[in-house]
Amino acid sequence: MSEHLTVVEHPLVQHKLTLMRDKATSTSEFRRLLHEITQLLAYEITRELPVTTTKVETPLEVIDAPKLAGKKLALVSILRAGNGMLDGVLDLVPSARVGFVGLYRDEETLKPVKYYFKVPDALEERMVIAVDPMLATGNSSVAAIDMLKEAGAKNIRFLCLLAAPEGVARMKEAHPDVPIVTASLDRQLNEKGYILPGLGDAGDRMFGTK
Ligand code: URA
């Protein structure tokens, strides 16, 4: 993937995103839409999965046909909102291995602190897709990618629903080798770190918390 940022302009993605932005959309509908959009974004972000060929006998001939090669994809959810994107990717790549990164923000240093980290083995041999619906300041995304690289990951992609220009710039500075796929590059962050126009707190909206 040569572009650092890919915005998926597909009409189905954009239509579903509009429904998700609407504050009147219910929790169950929001979750269902996130699942559906993630399937479409997953199609885009897996374009460069390595392929090899295998002999297959059709009813008419034997051919060399493409199939996925190498170690299984590693899908890593950045807790907690990333969990809302897991099943959409797993629908397309059911054999993917799944990991989790949990971070909280230290109130004094304001730096992200790791509280949970469990990822598949042999990360260095896998394509790794980190998922988090909102790329806002980029602080947690950059920290999560730092940890994945420390764990050996070399071929990492970042999948989000919405991105703020500030977060994209921060990721580009810290991890220029990590392509980002998103449904929208929104306008800006507000003073509380929310994306504008955005859709609010993605975790609260998908889990029905406040
Ligand atoms: N996280 C969210 O859930 N929403 C935002 O707008 C920014 C960060």
XYZ file of N, CA and C and ligand atoms in Angstrom:
638
model
N 0.866 -1.183 0.000
C 0.000 0.000 0.000
C 0.902 1.232 0.000
N 0.903 1.978 -1.093
C 1.866 3.081 -1.170
C 1.388 4.326 -0.427
N 0.064 4.542 -0.375
C -0.468 5.727 0.305
C -0.391 5.560 1.820
N -0.061 6.651 2.527
C -0.107 6.564 3.989
C -1.552 6.565 4.477
N -2.417 7.317 3.791
C -3.827 7.386 4.193
C -4.726 7.046 3.012
N -5.615 6.077 3.208
C -6.605 5.746 2.180
C -7.992 6.001 2.754
N -8.758 6.879 2.093
C -10.143 7.120 2.509
C -11.036 6.344 1.541
N -11.828 5.432 2.083
C -12.662 4.581 1.229
C -13.959 5.336 0.914
N -14.054 5.766 -0.339
C -15.160 6.651 -0.740
C -16.394 5.880 -1.217
N -16.357 4.570 -1.131
C -17.446 3.745 -1.668
C -18.804 4.213 -1.127
N -19.817 4.317 -2.003
C -21.128 4.828 -1.577
C -21.736 4.068 -0.396
N -21.549 2.764 -0.336
C -22.130 2.006 0.783
C -21.468 2.396 2.097
N -20.149 2.585 2.051
C -19.413 2.993 3.253
C -19.908 4.368 3.697
N -20.007 5.298 2.734
C -20.378 6.666 3.078
C -21.821 6.749 3.579
N -22.709 5.959 2.989
C -24.118 5.945 3.431
C -24.223 5.419 4.870
N -23.528 4.321 5.128
C -23.597 3.731 6.479
C -22.969 4.683 7.504
N -21.900 5.354 7.098
C -21.249 6.289 8.022
C -22.193 7.441 8.390
N -22.943 7.933 7.403
C -23.908 9.006 7.681
C -24.916 8.549 8.733
N -25.390 7.305 8.599
C -26.338 6.778 9.597
C -25.683 6.690 10.971
N -24.419 6.331 11.000
C -23.723 6.213 12.291
C -23.502 7.567 12.956
N -23.299 8.599 12.155
C -23.062 9.934 12.723
C -24.319 10.475 13.406
N -25.477 10.069 12.900
C -26.748 10.601 13.403
C -26.915 10.237 14.873
N -27.093 11.251 15.731
C -27.175 10.967 17.163
C -28.434 10.198 17.524
N -29.416 10.170 16.595
C -30.657 9.440 16.864
C -30.512 7.935 16.589
N -29.404 7.540 16.005
C -29.202 6.107 15.707
C -29.019 5.317 17.008
N -29.751 4.216 17.127
C -29.738 3.446 18.383
C -28.421 2.685 18.542
N -28.189 2.224 19.767
C -26.981 1.443 20.066
C -26.893 0.193 19.187
N -27.999 -0.526 19.072
C -27.952 -1.783 18.316
C -27.696 -1.509 16.834
N -28.328 -0.445 16.330
C -28.129 -0.081 14.919
C -26.690 0.390 14.686
N -26.162 1.159 15.625
C -24.785 1.663 15.521
C -23.810 0.485 15.432
N -24.022 -0.495 16.303
C -23.132 -1.670 16.331
C -23.218 -2.447 15.013
N -24.443 -2.598 14.520
C -24.640 -3.348 13.272
C -23.968 -2.625 12.100
N -24.120 -1.290 12.061
C -23.516 -0.502 10.975
C -21.989 -0.556 11.048
N -21.452 -0.491 12.265
C -19.989 -0.562 12.405
C -19.480 -1.909 11.888
N -20.224 -2.951 12.200
C -19.868 -4.292 11.722
C -19.858 -4.329 10.185
N -20.892 -3.763 9.586
C -21.004 -3.797 8.115
C -19.921 -2.935 7.453
N -19.705 -1.733 7.987
C -18.672 -0.858 7.388
C -17.309 -1.516 7.525
N -17.075 -2.154 8.670
C -15.765 -2.781 8.874
C -15.516 -3.866 7.829
N -16.558 -4.602 7.468
C -16.384 -5.619 6.417
C -15.881 -4.958 5.126
N -16.482 -3.815 4.791
C -16.098 -3.140 3.546
C -14.690 -2.551 3.639
N -14.362 -1.995 4.804
C -13.006 -1.439 4.978
C -11.973 -2.570 5.007
N -12.371 -3.709 5.557
C -11.448 -4.848 5.653
C -11.068 -5.351 4.256
N -12.022 -5.289 3.351
C -11.760 -5.688 1.960
C -10.623 -4.842 1.394
N -10.657 -3.534 1.707
C -9.641 -2.606 1.193
C -8.283 -2.851 1.868
N -8.299 -3.031 3.177
C -7.016 -3.081 3.891
C -6.292 -4.423 3.695
N -7.023 -5.432 3.225
C -6.381 -6.745 3.015
C -5.940 -6.954 1.564
N -6.007 -5.899 0.763
C -5.632 -5.997 -0.652
C -4.266 -6.610 -0.883
N -3.334 -6.320 0.033
C -1.952 -6.763 -0.205
C -1.552 -7.970 0.608
N -2.540 -8.749 1.046
C -2.193 -10.007 1.704
C -1.390 -10.849 0.712
N -0.327 -11.516 1.182
C 0.486 -12.291 0.236
C -0.280 -13.485 -0.321
N -0.070 -13.742 -1.612
C -0.729 -14.903 -2.231
C 0.288 -15.808 -2.905
N -0.078 -17.073 -2.986
C 0.704 -18.042 -3.729
C -0.291 -18.777 -4.644
N 0.133 -19.853 -5.241
C -0.829 -20.609 -6.053
C -0.881 -22.058 -5.580
N -1.990 -22.672 -5.890
C -2.164 -24.085 -5.558
C -2.849 -24.753 -6.749
N -2.540 -26.040 -6.922
C -3.213 -26.748 -8.036
C -4.637 -27.068 -7.623
N -5.583 -26.758 -8.498
C -6.975 -27.107 -8.204
C -7.589 -27.739 -9.449
N -8.359 -28.785 -9.190
C -8.989 -29.494 -10.300
C -10.429 -29.027 -10.408
N -10.731 -28.257 -11.427
C -12.128 -27.862 -11.659
C -12.794 -29.052 -12.373
N -14.076 -29.021 -12.575
C -14.703 -30.129 -13.323
C -14.131 -30.276 -14.738
N -13.397 -29.246 -15.225
C -12.926 -29.273 -16.621
C -11.418 -29.368 -16.779
N -10.659 -28.760 -15.866
C -9.202 -28.680 -16.041
C -8.511 -28.636 -14.690
N -7.173 -28.811 -14.743
C -6.356 -28.537 -13.562
C -5.658 -27.201 -13.806
N -5.760 -26.298 -12.817
C -5.099 -24.987 -12.964
C -4.312 -24.665 -11.703
N -3.375 -23.701 -11.867
C -2.722 -23.104 -10.712
C -3.586 -21.918 -10.303
N -4.183 -21.985 -9.119
C -5.110 -20.923 -8.687
C -4.566 -20.229 -7.439
N -4.897 -18.930 -7.290
C -4.355 -18.181 -6.143
C -4.942 -18.612 -4.803
N -4.092 -18.566 -3.777
C -4.583 -18.741 -2.403
C -3.675 -17.950 -1.466
N -4.186 -17.629 -0.305
C -3.405 -16.838 0.646
C -2.168 -17.614 1.069
N -1.074 -16.869 1.253
C 0.201 -17.508 1.598
C 0.661 -17.037 2.972
N 1.582 -17.786 3.532
C 2.262 -17.338 4.754
C 1.435 -17.508 6.015
N 1.958 -16.918 7.069
C 1.303 -17.008 8.384
C -0.014 -16.263 8.371
N -0.920 -16.721 9.212
C -2.236 -16.084 9.301
C -2.110 -14.618 9.731
N -3.039 -13.836 9.226
C -3.148 -12.427 9.602
C -3.317 -12.290 11.123
N -2.712 -11.248 11.690
C -2.969 -10.936 13.105
C -3.811 -9.672 13.175
N -4.929 -9.793 13.852
C -5.850 -8.680 14.000
C -5.760 -8.232 15.455
N -5.490 -6.941 15.680
C -5.279 -6.487 17.061
C -6.260 -5.368 17.386
N -7.081 -5.619 18.404
C -8.057 -4.620 18.837
C -7.446 -3.719 19.897
N -7.594 -2.411 19.690
C -7.196 -1.461 20.722
C -8.448 -1.228 21.580
N -8.370 -1.707 22.817
C -9.538 -1.709 23.712
C -9.953 -0.285 24.070
N -11.297 -0.073 24.296
C -12.297 -1.097 24.148
C -13.018 -1.016 22.813
N -12.982 0.196 22.186
C -13.811 0.410 20.994
C -13.376 -0.451 19.810
N -12.091 -0.836 19.790
C -11.612 -1.688 18.698
C -12.398 -2.986 18.597
N -12.933 -3.450 19.739
C -13.678 -4.711 19.720
C -14.889 -4.670 18.790
N -15.426 -3.468 18.575
C -16.576 -3.341 17.683
C -16.228 -3.577 16.221
N -14.925 -3.639 15.919
C -14.502 -3.855 14.533
C -13.963 -5.268 14.295
N -13.807 -6.038 15.366
C -13.181 -7.361 15.195
C -13.987 -8.273 14.277
N -15.278 -8.421 14.574
C -16.056 -9.418 13.840
C -16.201 -9.087 12.356
N -16.207 -7.805 12.030
C -16.306 -7.415 10.619
C -15.106 -7.899 9.831
N -13.915 -7.807 10.433
C -12.714 -8.306 9.741
C -12.727 -9.841 9.742
N -13.134 -10.414 10.886
C -13.122 -11.887 10.984
C -14.123 -12.537 10.031
N -15.177 -11.814 9.663
C -16.108 -12.356 8.660
C -15.368 -12.648 7.354
N -14.421 -11.749 7.006
C -13.692 -11.920 5.737
C -12.472 -12.815 5.886
N -11.846 -12.773 7.048
C -10.618 -13.563 7.270
C -10.812 -14.389 8.544
N -11.632 -15.440 8.453
C -12.013 -16.165 9.677
C -10.842 -16.816 10.394
N -9.765 -17.088 9.665
C -8.645 -17.782 10.321
C -7.644 -16.818 10.956
N -7.946 -15.523 10.936
C -7.008 -14.549 11.530
C -6.817 -14.855 13.002
N -5.621 -14.557 13.500
C -5.340 -14.642 14.936
C -5.686 -13.283 15.536
N -6.077 -13.263 16.792
C -6.582 -12.014 17.378
C -5.815 -11.629 18.635
N -5.436 -10.355 18.718
C -4.760 -9.842 19.902
C -5.482 -8.620 20.458
N -5.066 -8.206 21.658
C -5.695 -7.066 22.331
C -4.639 -6.185 22.973
N -4.830 -4.880 22.827
C -3.965 -3.919 23.522
C -4.867 -3.011 24.349
N -4.603 -2.948 25.658
C -5.369 -2.062 26.537
C -4.478 -0.948 27.054
N -4.934 0.291 26.904
C -4.157 1.458 27.337
C -5.059 2.385 28.130
N -4.526 3.025 29.151
C -5.267 4.127 29.767
C -4.347 5.331 29.843
N -4.941 6.506 30.073
C -4.134 7.723 30.092
C -3.804 8.089 31.531
N -2.508 8.170 31.849
C -2.088 8.585 33.191
C -2.489 10.048 33.395
N -3.250 10.293 34.457
C -3.796 11.652 34.669
C -2.696 12.685 34.917
N -1.548 12.243 35.450
C -0.476 13.219 35.723
C 0.412 13.460 34.508
N 0.895 12.348 33.921
C 1.816 12.523 32.793
C 1.064 12.696 31.473
N -0.231 12.329 31.467
C -1.083 12.327 30.270
C -0.596 11.338 29.208
N 0.354 10.481 29.598
C 0.881 9.503 28.625
C 0.070 8.199 28.691
N -0.054 7.492 27.560
C -0.764 6.210 27.581
C 0.040 5.151 28.349
N -0.646 4.425 29.224
C -0.006 3.360 30.014
C -0.675 2.036 29.643
N 0.165 1.003 29.462
C -0.355 -0.306 29.062
C -0.950 -1.023 30.271
N -2.193 -1.519 30.173
C -2.723 -2.370 31.253
C -3.015 -3.778 30.761
N -3.010 -3.990 29.444
C -3.233 -5.343 28.913
C -2.547 -5.457 27.563
N -1.887 -6.579 27.342
C -1.222 -6.780 26.051
C -1.117 -8.274 25.794
N -1.867 -8.749 24.845
C -1.832 -10.182 24.507
C -1.966 -10.279 22.995
N -0.908 -10.752 22.346
C -0.924 -10.789 20.878
C -0.471 -12.163 20.377
N -0.835 -12.509 19.144
C -0.418 -13.795 18.582
C 1.109 -13.911 18.501
N 1.614 -15.146 18.464
C 3.067 -15.348 18.359
C 3.541 -15.021 16.931
N 4.837 -15.022 16.753
C 5.466 -14.811 15.432
C 4.890 -13.597 14.703
N 4.711 -12.509 15.428
C 4.137 -11.300 14.804
C 4.963 -10.833 13.617
N 6.292 -11.054 13.693
C 7.182 -10.571 12.629
C 6.898 -11.248 11.288
N 6.208 -12.403 11.319
C 5.923 -13.114 10.067
C 4.504 -12.860 9.559
N 3.751 -12.021 10.260
C 2.345 -11.840 9.900
C 2.065 -10.417 9.436
N 1.046 -10.270 8.577
C 0.491 -8.928 8.403
C -0.335 -8.654 9.665
N -0.130 -7.476 10.246
C -0.832 -7.116 11.480
C -1.773 -5.950 11.178
N -3.047 -6.123 11.512
C -4.009 -5.021 11.339
C -4.494 -4.599 12.716
N -4.150 -3.364 13.100
C -4.630 -2.807 14.366
C -5.934 -2.081 14.095
N -6.934 -2.310 14.939
C -8.237 -1.672 14.712
C -8.664 -0.818 15.903
N -9.147 0.376 15.593
C -9.701 1.304 16.584
C -10.575 2.254 15.780
N -11.860 2.391 16.109
C -12.729 3.197 15.227
C -12.302 4.656 15.085
N -11.728 5.245 16.161
C -11.475 6.689 16.117
C -9.978 6.995 16.208
N -9.416 7.566 15.150
C -8.031 8.057 15.211
C -8.142 9.551 15.519
N -8.030 9.903 16.795
C -8.268 11.291 17.227
C -6.932 12.016 17.429
N -6.400 12.067 18.658
C -5.092 12.712 18.856
C -3.972 11.856 18.277
N -4.220 10.551 18.211
C -3.178 9.617 17.747
C -2.330 9.091 18.891
N -2.514 9.611 20.114
C -1.645 9.180 21.217
C -1.733 7.684 21.480
N -2.966 7.166 21.596
C -3.081 5.739 21.912
C -2.702 4.890 20.702
N -3.014 5.366 19.503
C -2.669 4.584 18.303
C -1.151 4.476 18.168
N -0.460 5.610 18.355
C 1.006 5.584 18.247
C 1.589 4.661 19.308
N 1.052 4.743 20.546
C 1.567 3.891 21.627
C 1.293 2.415 21.327
N 0.111 2.116 20.816
C -0.220 0.718 20.501
C 0.706 0.183 19.404
N 0.957 1.000 18.388
C 1.850 0.548 17.298
C 3.280 0.393 17.831
N 3.705 1.307 18.723
C 5.026 1.150 19.365
C 5.132 -0.245 19.993
N 4.085 -0.622 20.734
C 4.108 -1.913 21.445
C 4.108 -3.089 20.470
N 3.359 -2.949 19.392
C 3.331 -4.043 18.400
C 4.705 -4.189 17.743
N 5.359 -3.056 17.489
C 6.706 -3.132 16.894
C 7.689 -3.743 17.895
N 7.570 -3.343 19.189
C 8.444 -3.940 20.210
C 8.239 -5.444 20.285
N 7.005 -5.883 20.005
C 6.700 -7.326 20.040
C 7.123 -8.018 18.745
N 7.683 -7.264 17.803
C 8.247 -7.883 16.603
C 7.539 -7.576 15.300
N 6.354 -6.944 15.368
C 5.589 -6.713 14.132
C 6.360 -5.803 13.180
N 6.336 -6.173 11.896
C 7.077 -5.388 10.893
C 6.164 -4.875 9.788
N 5.049 -5.572 9.599
C 4.142 -5.232 8.499
C 2.773 -4.908 9.113
N 2.612 -3.630 9.478
C 1.432 -3.237 10.255
C 0.565 -2.283 9.435
N -0.737 -2.425 9.571
C -1.709 -1.488 8.995
C -2.655 -1.039 10.100
N -3.244 0.129 9.918
C -4.154 0.666 10.933
C -5.508 0.912 10.300
N -6.550 0.306 10.883
C -7.897 0.423 10.333
C -8.782 1.205 11.298
N -9.353 2.304 10.811
C -10.255 3.076 11.673
C -11.468 3.526 10.867
N -12.483 3.956 11.591
C -13.701 4.423 10.940
C -13.567 5.902 10.578
N -13.113 6.699 11.549
C -12.921 8.135 11.337
C -11.510 8.519 11.740
N -10.950 9.493 11.007
C -9.625 9.993 11.372
C -9.672 11.517 11.434
N -8.949 12.079 12.407
C -8.770 13.534 12.481
C -7.416 13.868 11.863
N -7.295 15.035 11.220
C -6.012 15.400 10.597
C -4.861 15.375 11.612
N -5.166 15.768 12.862
C -4.128 15.791 13.904
C -3.583 14.379 14.161
N -4.485 13.402 14.223
C -4.080 12.012 14.487
C -3.312 11.416 13.323
N -3.761 11.751 12.111
C -3.079 11.245 10.916
C -1.644 11.788 10.871
N -1.504 13.097 11.188
C -0.171 13.721 11.157
C 0.740 13.079 12.211
N 0.171 12.825 13.393
C 0.966 12.222 14.483
C 1.417 10.810 14.107
N 0.517 10.063 13.481
C 0.866 8.701 13.055
C 1.919 8.744 11.947
N 1.770 9.707 11.048
C 2.718 9.783 9.925
C 4.121 10.105 10.432
N 4.164 10.962 11.466
C 5.456 11.331 12.032
C 6.093 10.140 12.759
N 5.274 9.459 13.587
C 5.811 8.376 14.420
C 5.965 7.069 13.643
N 5.015 6.789 12.756
C 5.002 5.488 12.063
C 4.678 5.669 10.579
N 5.611 6.283 9.832
C 5.326 6.524 8.408
C 5.165 5.229 7.607
N 5.623 4.120 8.169
C 5.540 2.821 7.487
C 4.198 2.126 7.723
N 3.289 2.734 8.474
C 2.009 2.075 8.795
C 0.874 2.750 8.014
N 0.390 2.109 6.941
C -0.708 2.702 6.179
C -2.000 2.716 7.003
N -2.794 3.755 6.784
C -4.068 3.923 7.498
C -5.197 3.814 6.477
N -6.209 3.030 6.814
C -7.423 2.981 5.981
C -8.582 3.462 6.844
N -9.395 4.365 6.304
C -10.504 4.939 7.067
C -11.682 5.222 6.149
N -12.848 5.470 6.763
C -14.019 5.842 5.968
C -14.094 7.350 5.772
N -13.438 8.117 6.649
C -13.503 9.586 6.499
C -12.352 10.274 7.216
N -11.835 11.312 6.562
C -10.904 12.226 7.218
C -11.746 13.436 7.620
N -12.050 13.537 8.912
C -12.924 14.618 9.385
C -12.148 15.921 9.521
N -12.841 16.979 10.011
C -12.261 18.326 9.944
C -11.171 18.578 10.971
N -11.464 18.275 12.250
C -10.523 18.662 13.315
C -10.938 18.035 14.638
N -10.091 18.235 15.646
C -10.436 17.838 17.015
C -10.973 19.050 17.755
N -11.868 18.819 18.734
C -12.242 19.941 19.600
C -11.297 19.963 20.806
N -11.533 20.885 21.754
C -10.590 21.057 22.870
C -10.581 19.844 23.800
N -11.600 18.996 23.702
C -11.623 17.788 24.549
C -11.104 16.558 23.814
N -10.632 16.762 22.598
C -10.083 15.636 21.842
C -11.121 14.836 21.079
N -12.351 15.375 20.957
C -13.361 14.702 20.140
C -13.215 15.126 18.680
N -13.522 14.185 17.790
C -13.432 14.468 16.354
C -14.677 15.243 15.914
N -14.460 16.300 15.115
C -15.555 17.098 14.544
C -15.584 16.931 13.023
N -16.734 16.699 12.386
C -18.037 16.551 13.026
C -18.202 15.243 13.791
N -17.477 14.201 13.434
C -17.412 12.980 14.209
C -18.728 12.256 14.400
N -18.776 11.483 15.473
C -20.002 10.754 15.817
C -20.133 10.594 17.322
N -19.306 11.339 18.079
C -19.356 11.231 19.534
C -18.369 10.182 20.025
N -18.649 9.638 21.196
C -17.771 8.617 21.771
C -18.160 7.257 21.201
N -17.280 6.710 20.388
C -17.616 5.466 19.671
C -17.881 4.326 20.650
N -17.067 4.240 21.709
C -17.255 3.157 22.693
C -18.612 3.274 23.363
N -18.956 4.470 23.804
C -20.260 4.669 24.460
C -21.398 4.353 23.506
N -21.247 4.765 22.261
C -22.356 4.569 21.319
C -22.533 3.094 20.958
N -21.447 2.331 20.904
C -21.620 0.916 20.530
C -21.967 0.036 21.723
N -21.583 0.476 22.938
C -21.852 -0.372 24.103
C -22.982 0.168 24.975
N -23.506 1.345 24.619
C -24.657 1.882 25.358
C -24.273 2.418 26.724
N -23.015 2.865 26.873
C -22.585 3.456 28.145
C -22.574 4.970 27.990
N -22.346 5.671 29.077
C -22.268 7.147 29.013
C -21.052 7.632 29.761
N -12.758 8.798 20.668
C -14.083 8.762 20.403
O -14.763 7.788 20.714
N -14.640 9.816 19.760
C -13.925 10.891 19.387
O -14.495 11.811 18.791
C -12.551 10.925 19.689
C -11.991 9.861 20.337
